[in-house]
């Protein structure tokens, strides 16, 4: 083992990082114009860490081929699973949630649940119900696995990061009622296709998805039986932001507008008097039931909204998406995720302008951020503390680069241990995205432990699909599955960026196993 | 405690040695199984299979009489009942949060945020974080959460340590590895967190070794919550900045077959009691300056359900423990337990709102004035208590 006795030579000039970066800014200009060069600067590497769930050899190669601007341009469009390697695509295709429409899945569940209702109340029925819910957990499990496969292996990493970002923005929690049956489809049809598109379409897709309507109780919101929950979060968390200039009156009026916006999970016949039939809207499991709607006139954000059914919703969505407060709120949140905890005001302003000028086009808004020189500056690149999702994905991408894992359970366990399970945030505000939300004493030691598990997990990750993570590694079989991070081209590029003290600590690792765990525990690896 | 309760805090409010700990029972524990209204005929009517037998009626299964009305679950005989007899335990029935959602999810948020009812919840800060903030300037009080992640109750402007103490406690890092990890973080803005986290691991594993040595001499090896609680006590006792603590204990959502004197719920209660008594013991002298409050997000239905369990309810029983409290009693506003006094004809009602009780503790323990208490619990009612 090379590094045990003879650690890879340290980059000679690594104490003068700043001069290195000045150099690389120039180099990068050249890189962008001349497109291809075999050399990558530290900033290039940091840029890769921004555009992806973490640099590995595959993404370094892609960057070298296309250049920074080229890679960005390639990533800025929705390609679904086209960017997945064939083996990964096959795994996704083989899933039940991919082949079966949500209506059929939920319909089958409802059918069975209905039959249970006919049984006498008591223990037997409860046990059967429990068994039924256990059986349908596969929907959630497949959704989680699919999300991880895409995050680890998709060639369009920006798309996958944005999928995580927008899901988190429009968060739903799998543990609430029937959301776990719906969450796979919510991710796939309401969030993912719109991640580069118009914000309005994304917002409307979430508004018309049963997962959101169940999660925030709008399925219960009816005339004379108002439930304000969704109306409030729609303003506070999804569009204007808490200081976005709306009043309690606006919340109440929006709740009235949203009456009748609900779900029809068991696809039952809804009987309507002839005069209301024209107002009825149904799409999959979504339904707008005019019998539950308040047809009175409303005033929302100083606009008079004429009572006329679901068209009122479309109207208020348009109003909300054209508000500067919404543009600002969305721009700030994107900048916090992609740039840093405290993004510069002028970048947010440019993004806000782009949002408003393009009728809320997310791609344009992102482009404004990318076009800002600040985005590539040292004050931001490499300074963003990874949330657990970024941490675990980046570690697995780097450690097990080039070979697709077959068992995703350990990855889920690590996310859980670090406090950020997929689809697992209870409250509608989604997971926090700043360092203060994650960095803590327990989090750091947990990460060091997870780093060690990741380093030793080869036999599990490449083992049978349902095997749980084993705490103790199996040294006899683990040998050939040990990550070889130190030999990766990515690490060669990272090495000059390591601090003196990190390099010294790594040099003291007693074997490859320890070196890997230690490397994934470095302060440098905690940031992107 | 022959001379009666110590009044350390009345003499020197906000003394730096004072400790305050909140234990949150997540899941809504069945208070009527812990504090048993054994003099209520209605209790036995409403719970044909899960009631705790009257004191003196069923040998080891009978409730332990606390006064002429209330009894304690027999699983607490060797733990909290002992504290009660030393006047170090105080029970407040008809207590809890006024939230009526009966949703775990919502009700826990309401309790942890401590902002009252009906309004929009502000997830920016929980009440223990605000408490540390209010105490902060003067006395070096700091918060510590014994949980895997920082809970809502401690979210907010002040940095609070969270230390996970569950599990076997074995330190995964040897001394050399700990040294390497600490070294890499020297001078970074994470160095404090890294040091604190690794230091805790070390302390806990040292303790584990001591426990093993003890057990070799015949002492019983603590498990589960007791083990965790004893470790908590060590850390709080030895670390002056860990003065406001939090831990949560799950497993209380007993919809089916909860049992009575024995059974699933009884096991949970026993384990909780052993943990709290173990905590008291490990605190040593500091126990005299410590107040522990045990709360849950809601109570459970007073009548048992069709599955010999109980469903989500409303009012609960709050426990107050401490070496210097004037315990050995039940307190707060009380009424008789009958069908007529149930809230919505199903649950205990809430006469003693949990924030009023904690606000009282803060006043006595830290000498906070009403405007300070108002910063911790905006708009909270005040209550009349006399256990401190």
PDB file of C-alpha atoms in Angstrom, chain A residues 116-316:
ATOM      1  CA  UNK A 116     -60.670  -4.494   5.566  1.00  0.00           C
ATOM      2  CA  UNK A 117     -63.355  -2.069   6.674  1.00  0.00           C
ATOM      3  CA  UNK A 118     -65.930  -4.846   6.286  1.00  0.00           C
ATOM      4  CA  UNK A 119     -64.132  -7.025   8.821  1.00  0.00           C
ATOM      5  CA  UNK A 120     -65.263  -6.811  12.453  1.00  0.00           C
ATOM      6  CA  UNK A 121     -63.427  -4.181  14.441  1.00  0.00           C
ATOM      7  CA  UNK A 122     -60.641  -5.531  16.591  1.00  0.00           C
ATOM      8  CA  UNK A 123     -57.243  -7.036  16.655  1.00  0.00           C
ATOM      9  CA  UNK A 124     -57.458  -9.076  13.481  1.00  0.00           C
ATOM     10  CA  UNK A 125     -58.449  -6.083  11.435  1.00  0.00           C
ATOM     11  CA  UNK A 126     -55.721  -3.979  12.931  1.00  0.00           C
ATOM     12  CA  UNK A 127     -53.115  -6.600  12.146  1.00  0.00           C
ATOM     13  CA  UNK A 128     -54.354  -6.856   8.560  1.00  0.00           C
ATOM     14  CA  UNK A 129     -54.235  -3.114   8.220  1.00  0.00           C
ATOM     15  CA  UNK A 130     -50.723  -3.017   9.519  1.00  0.00           C
ATOM     16  CA  UNK A 131     -49.729  -5.763   7.110  1.00  0.00           C
ATOM     17  CA  UNK A 132     -51.286  -3.823   4.236  1.00  0.00           C
ATOM     18  CA  UNK A 133     -49.331  -0.692   5.093  1.00  0.00           C
ATOM     19  CA  UNK A 134     -46.131  -2.692   5.441  1.00  0.00           C
ATOM     20  CA  UNK A 135     -46.665  -4.148   1.995  1.00  0.00           C
ATOM     21  CA  UNK A 136     -47.139  -0.725   0.415  1.00  0.00           C
ATOM     22  CA  UNK A 137     -43.975   0.652   1.956  1.00  0.00           C
ATOM     23  CA  UNK A 138     -42.274  -0.472  -1.228  1.00  0.00           C
ATOM     24  CA  UNK A 139     -43.517   2.707  -2.921  1.00  0.00           C
ATOM     25  CA  UNK A 140     -41.588   4.876  -0.515  1.00  0.00           C
ATOM     26  CA  UNK A 141     -38.562   2.585  -0.581  1.00  0.00           C
ATOM     27  CA  UNK A 142     -38.410   2.558  -4.356  1.00  0.00           C
ATOM     28  CA  UNK A 143     -38.768   6.323  -4.444  1.00  0.00           C
ATOM     29  CA  UNK A 144     -35.869   6.714  -2.039  1.00  0.00           C
ATOM     30  CA  UNK A 145     -33.726   4.285  -4.004  1.00  0.00           C
ATOM     31  CA  UNK A 146     -34.555   6.024  -7.269  1.00  0.00           C
ATOM     32  CA  UNK A 147     -33.607   9.356  -5.835  1.00  0.00           C
ATOM     33  CA  UNK A 148     -30.240   8.023  -4.665  1.00  0.00           C
ATOM     34  CA  UNK A 149     -29.477   6.284  -7.970  1.00  0.00           C
ATOM     35  CA  UNK A 150     -30.126   9.478  -9.886  1.00  0.00           C
ATOM     36  CA  UNK A 151     -28.172  11.634  -7.477  1.00  0.00           C
ATOM     37  CA  UNK A 152     -25.151   9.360  -7.578  1.00  0.00           C
ATOM     38  CA  UNK A 153     -25.045   8.466 -11.250  1.00  0.00           C
ATOM     39  CA  UNK A 154     -26.921  10.941 -13.410  1.00  0.00           C
ATOM     40  CA  UNK A 155     -24.755  12.828 -15.878  1.00  0.00           C
ATOM     41  CA  UNK A 156     -27.024  15.809 -15.306  1.00  0.00           C
ATOM     42  CA  UNK A 157     -26.124  16.550 -11.731  1.00  0.00           C
ATOM     43  CA  UNK A 158     -27.623  20.014 -11.742  1.00  0.00           C
ATOM     44  CA  UNK A 159     -31.001  18.536 -12.575  1.00  0.00           C
ATOM     45  CA  UNK A 160     -30.734  16.131  -9.662  1.00  0.00           C
ATOM     46  CA  UNK A 161     -29.599  18.822  -7.233  1.00  0.00           C
ATOM     47  CA  UNK A 162     -32.485  20.992  -8.304  1.00  0.00           C
ATOM     48  CA  UNK A 163     -34.884  18.107  -7.850  1.00  0.00           C
ATOM     49  CA  UNK A 164     -33.711  17.864  -4.267  1.00  0.00           C
ATOM     50  CA  UNK A 165     -33.889  21.642  -3.869  1.00  0.00           C
ATOM     51  CA  UNK A 166     -37.403  22.056  -5.223  1.00  0.00           C
ATOM     52  CA  UNK A 167     -38.765  19.039  -3.415  1.00  0.00           C
ATOM     53  CA  UNK A 168     -37.394  20.554  -0.242  1.00  0.00           C
ATOM     54  CA  UNK A 169     -38.934  23.910  -1.131  1.00  0.00           C
ATOM     55  CA  UNK A 170     -42.314  22.265  -1.682  1.00  0.00           C
ATOM     56  CA  UNK A 171     -41.711  19.764   1.080  1.00  0.00           C
ATOM     57  CA  UNK A 172     -44.121  16.984   1.916  1.00  0.00           C
ATOM     58  CA  UNK A 173     -43.562  14.430   4.676  1.00  0.00           C
ATOM     59  CA  UNK A 174     -43.948  10.714   3.967  1.00  0.00           C
ATOM     60  CA  UNK A 175     -45.149  10.017   7.514  1.00  0.00           C
ATOM     61  CA  UNK A 176     -48.346  12.036   7.176  1.00  0.00           C
ATOM     62  CA  UNK A 177     -51.359   9.879   6.361  1.00  0.00           C
ATOM     63  CA  UNK A 178     -51.205   8.551   2.810  1.00  0.00           C
ATOM     64  CA  UNK A 179     -48.362  10.747   1.614  1.00  0.00           C
ATOM     65  CA  UNK A 180     -46.046   7.735   1.517  1.00  0.00           C
ATOM     66  CA  UNK A 181     -48.170   6.258  -1.261  1.00  0.00           C
ATOM     67  CA  UNK A 182     -48.005   9.506  -3.207  1.00  0.00           C
ATOM     68  CA  UNK A 183     -44.503  10.759  -2.670  1.00  0.00           C
ATOM     69  CA  UNK A 184     -42.906   8.841  -5.552  1.00  0.00           C
ATOM     70  CA  UNK A 185     -45.296  10.349  -8.056  1.00  0.00           C
ATOM     71  CA  UNK A 186     -45.035  13.777  -6.484  1.00  0.00           C
ATOM     72  CA  UNK A 187     -41.292  13.729  -6.967  1.00  0.00           C
ATOM     73  CA  UNK A 188     -41.547  12.329 -10.473  1.00  0.00           C
ATOM     74  CA  UNK A 189     -44.416  14.274 -11.985  1.00  0.00           C
ATOM     75  CA  UNK A 190     -44.906  17.422  -9.919  1.00  0.00           C
ATOM     76  CA  UNK A 191     -41.310  18.377  -9.130  1.00  0.00           C
ATOM     77  CA  UNK A 192     -38.770  16.888 -11.492  1.00  0.00           C
ATOM     78  CA  UNK A 193     -39.998  17.911 -14.961  1.00  0.00           C
ATOM     79  CA  UNK A 194     -40.237  21.543 -13.867  1.00  0.00           C
ATOM     80  CA  UNK A 195     -36.922  22.100 -12.150  1.00  0.00           C
ATOM     81  CA  UNK A 196     -35.568  24.314 -14.960  1.00  0.00           C
ATOM     82  CA  UNK A 197     -38.939  25.489 -16.188  1.00  0.00           C
ATOM     83  CA  UNK A 198     -41.366  28.194 -15.215  1.00  0.00           C
ATOM     84  CA  UNK A 199     -41.892  28.603 -11.508  1.00  0.00           C
ATOM     85  CA  UNK A 200     -45.587  28.982 -12.141  1.00  0.00           C
ATOM     86  CA  UNK A 201     -45.823  25.514 -13.677  1.00  0.00           C
ATOM     87  CA  UNK A 202     -43.911  24.024 -10.767  1.00  0.00           C
ATOM     88  CA  UNK A 203     -46.132  25.764  -8.241  1.00  0.00           C
ATOM     89  CA  UNK A 204     -49.301  24.690 -10.023  1.00  0.00           C
ATOM     90  CA  UNK A 205     -48.047  21.105 -10.333  1.00  0.00           C
ATOM     91  CA  UNK A 206     -47.508  20.930  -6.576  1.00  0.00           C
ATOM     92  CA  UNK A 207     -50.854  22.605  -5.939  1.00  0.00           C
ATOM     93  CA  UNK A 208     -52.621  19.995  -8.038  1.00  0.00           C
ATOM     94  CA  UNK A 209     -50.799  17.040  -6.548  1.00  0.00           C
ATOM     95  CA  UNK A 210     -52.590  14.929  -3.943  1.00  0.00           C
ATOM     96  CA  UNK A 211     -49.383  14.587  -1.882  1.00  0.00           C
ATOM     97  CA  UNK A 212     -49.396  18.326  -1.177  1.00  0.00           C
ATOM     98  CA  UNK A 213     -53.153  18.524  -0.715  1.00  0.00           C
ATOM     99  CA  UNK A 214     -53.118  15.690   1.811  1.00  0.00           C
ATOM    100  CA  UNK A 215     -49.955  16.898   3.554  1.00  0.00           C
ATOM    101  CA  UNK A 216     -51.156  20.447   4.115  1.00  0.00           C
ATOM    102  CA  UNK A 217     -54.800  19.497   4.678  1.00  0.00           C
ATOM    103  CA  UNK A 218     -56.297  21.342   1.734  1.00  0.00           C
ATOM    104  CA  UNK A 219     -58.124  18.114   0.901  1.00  0.00           C
ATOM    105  CA  UNK A 220     -60.282  19.055   3.911  1.00  0.00           C
ATOM    106  CA  UNK A 221     -60.714  22.701   2.957  1.00  0.00           C
ATOM    107  CA  UNK A 222     -64.335  23.372   1.991  1.00  0.00           C
ATOM    108  CA  UNK A 223     -66.838  26.192   2.071  1.00  0.00           C
ATOM    109  CA  UNK A 224     -68.133  26.558   5.624  1.00  0.00           C
ATOM    110  CA  UNK A 225     -65.341  24.256   6.779  1.00  0.00           C
ATOM    111  CA  UNK A 226     -62.216  26.307   6.197  1.00  0.00           C
ATOM    112  CA  UNK A 227     -58.753  24.874   6.701  1.00  0.00           C
ATOM    113  CA  UNK A 228     -56.119  27.577   6.261  1.00  0.00           C
ATOM    114  CA  UNK A 229     -53.061  25.389   6.535  1.00  0.00           C
ATOM    115  CA  UNK A 230     -52.107  25.161   2.876  1.00  0.00           C
ATOM    116  CA  UNK A 231     -53.145  28.727   2.033  1.00  0.00           C
ATOM    117  CA  UNK A 232     -50.785  30.055   4.658  1.00  0.00           C
ATOM    118  CA  UNK A 233     -47.798  27.935   3.641  1.00  0.00           C
ATOM    119  CA  UNK A 234     -48.408  28.711  -0.003  1.00  0.00           C
ATOM    120  CA  UNK A 235     -47.737  32.354   0.820  1.00  0.00           C
ATOM    121  CA  UNK A 236     -45.172  32.016   3.563  1.00  0.00           C
ATOM    122  CA  UNK A 237     -43.062  29.115   2.336  1.00  0.00           C
ATOM    123  CA  UNK A 238     -43.767  28.645  -1.353  1.00  0.00           C
ATOM    124  CA  UNK A 239     -44.030  32.142  -2.830  1.00  0.00           C
ATOM    125  CA  UNK A 240     -43.907  35.497  -1.027  1.00  0.00           C
ATOM    126  CA  UNK A 241     -41.954  34.510   2.074  1.00  0.00           C
ATOM    127  CA  UNK A 242     -42.882  35.428   5.612  1.00  0.00           C
ATOM    128  CA  UNK A 243     -42.135  39.125   5.157  1.00  0.00           C
ATOM    129  CA  UNK A 244     -43.614  39.222   1.679  1.00  0.00           C
ATOM    130  CA  UNK A 245     -46.279  41.772   2.489  1.00  0.00           C
ATOM    131  CA  UNK A 246     -49.454  39.758   2.899  1.00  0.00           C
ATOM    132  CA  UNK A 247     -51.945  39.971   5.722  1.00  0.00           C
ATOM    133  CA  UNK A 248     -53.965  37.500   7.737  1.00  0.00           C
ATOM    134  CA  UNK A 249     -56.892  38.671   5.621  1.00  0.00           C
ATOM    135  CA  UNK A 250     -55.028  37.538   2.480  1.00  0.00           C
ATOM    136  CA  UNK A 251     -54.469  34.105   4.030  1.00  0.00           C
ATOM    137  CA  UNK A 252     -58.155  33.788   4.805  1.00  0.00           C
ATOM    138  CA  UNK A 253     -59.175  34.903   1.348  1.00  0.00           C
ATOM    139  CA  UNK A 254     -56.726  32.517  -0.299  1.00  0.00           C
ATOM    140  CA  UNK A 255     -58.121  29.699   1.854  1.00  0.00           C
ATOM    141  CA  UNK A 256     -61.586  30.550   0.487  1.00  0.00           C
ATOM    142  CA  UNK A 257     -60.225  30.528  -3.053  1.00  0.00           C
ATOM    143  CA  UNK A 258     -58.707  27.109  -2.415  1.00  0.00           C
ATOM    144  CA  UNK A 259     -61.943  25.565  -1.128  1.00  0.00           C
ATOM    145  CA  UNK A 260     -62.841  22.474  -3.110  1.00  0.00           C
ATOM    146  CA  UNK A 261     -59.258  21.891  -4.264  1.00  0.00           C
ATOM    147  CA  UNK A 262     -58.800  18.320  -3.132  1.00  0.00           C
ATOM    148  CA  UNK A 263     -58.244  14.675  -3.896  1.00  0.00           C
ATOM    149  CA  UNK A 264     -60.212  11.641  -4.932  1.00  0.00           C
ATOM    150  CA  UNK A 265     -57.973   8.772  -3.921  1.00  0.00           C
ATOM    151  CA  UNK A 266     -60.489   5.961  -4.377  1.00  0.00           C
ATOM    152  CA  UNK A 267     -61.738   7.296  -7.728  1.00  0.00           C
ATOM    153  CA  UNK A 268     -65.340   7.376  -6.566  1.00  0.00           C
ATOM    154  CA  UNK A 269     -68.113   8.929  -8.589  1.00  0.00           C
ATOM    155  CA  UNK A 270     -68.777  12.531  -7.558  1.00  0.00           C
ATOM    156  CA  UNK A 271     -72.413  13.455  -8.137  1.00  0.00           C
ATOM    157  CA  UNK A 272     -73.007  17.081  -9.012  1.00  0.00           C
ATOM    158  CA  UNK A 273     -76.090  19.091  -9.798  1.00  0.00           C
ATOM    159  CA  UNK A 274     -76.172  20.099 -13.491  1.00  0.00           C
ATOM    160  CA  UNK A 275     -75.412  23.775 -12.799  1.00  0.00           C
ATOM    161  CA  UNK A 276     -72.040  22.860 -11.210  1.00  0.00           C
ATOM    162  CA  UNK A 277     -70.890  20.200 -13.643  1.00  0.00           C
ATOM    163  CA  UNK A 278     -69.103  22.693 -15.836  1.00  0.00           C
ATOM    164  CA  UNK A 279     -66.854  23.702 -12.949  1.00  0.00           C
ATOM    165  CA  UNK A 280     -65.713  20.214 -12.116  1.00  0.00           C
ATOM    166  CA  UNK A 281     -62.022  19.513 -12.722  1.00  0.00           C
ATOM    167  CA  UNK A 282     -60.418  16.100 -12.366  1.00  0.00           C
ATOM    168  CA  UNK A 283     -56.948  14.988 -13.271  1.00  0.00           C
ATOM    169  CA  UNK A 284     -55.641  11.700 -11.980  1.00  0.00           C
ATOM    170  CA  UNK A 285     -56.207  11.694  -8.228  1.00  0.00           C
ATOM    171  CA  UNK A 286     -56.664  15.454  -8.166  1.00  0.00           C
ATOM    172  CA  UNK A 287     -60.133  16.872  -8.116  1.00  0.00           C
ATOM    173  CA  UNK A 288     -61.695  20.283  -7.919  1.00  0.00           C
ATOM    174  CA  UNK A 289     -65.120  19.745  -6.447  1.00  0.00           C
ATOM    175  CA  UNK A 290     -67.310  22.814  -7.077  1.00  0.00           C
ATOM    176  CA  UNK A 291     -69.766  21.634  -4.440  1.00  0.00           C
ATOM    177  CA  UNK A 292     -67.114  22.273  -1.803  1.00  0.00           C
ATOM    178  CA  UNK A 293     -66.064  25.614  -3.285  1.00  0.00           C
ATOM    179  CA  UNK A 294     -66.935  29.084  -2.044  1.00  0.00           C
ATOM    180  CA  UNK A 295     -68.199  30.920  -5.108  1.00  0.00           C
ATOM    181  CA  UNK A 296     -68.350  34.293  -3.377  1.00  0.00           C
ATOM    182  CA  UNK A 297     -66.186  37.222  -4.394  1.00  0.00           C
ATOM    183  CA  UNK A 298     -62.779  37.531  -2.713  1.00  0.00           C
ATOM    184  CA  UNK A 299     -60.100  40.183  -2.311  1.00  0.00           C
ATOM    185  CA  UNK A 300     -56.567  38.885  -2.477  1.00  0.00           C
ATOM    186  CA  UNK A 301     -53.442  41.092  -2.387  1.00  0.00           C
ATOM    187  CA  UNK A 302     -55.643  44.062  -3.388  1.00  0.00           C
ATOM    188  CA  UNK A 303     -57.038  42.198  -6.388  1.00  0.00           C
ATOM    189  CA  UNK A 304     -60.750  41.539  -6.671  1.00  0.00           C
ATOM    190  CA  UNK A 305     -61.202  37.882  -7.501  1.00  0.00           C
ATOM    191  CA  UNK A 306     -64.520  37.023  -9.022  1.00  0.00           C
ATOM    192  CA  UNK A 307     -65.917  33.742  -7.731  1.00  0.00           C
ATOM    193  CA  UNK A 308     -65.817  31.311 -10.655  1.00  0.00           C
ATOM    194  CA  UNK A 309     -64.316  28.029  -9.547  1.00  0.00           C
ATOM    195  CA  UNK A 310     -60.860  26.664 -10.296  1.00  0.00           C
ATOM    196  CA  UNK A 311     -60.041  29.580 -12.604  1.00  0.00           C
ATOM    197  CA  UNK A 312     -59.691  31.674  -9.449  1.00  0.00           C
ATOM    198  CA  UNK A 313     -56.756  29.480  -8.450  1.00  0.00           C
ATOM    199  CA  UNK A 314     -55.045  29.993 -11.789  1.00  0.00           C
ATOM    200  CA  UNK A 315     -55.530  33.739 -11.393  1.00  0.00           C
ATOM    201  CA  UNK A 316     -54.012  33.958  -7.915  1.00  0.00           C
TER     202      UNK A 316
END
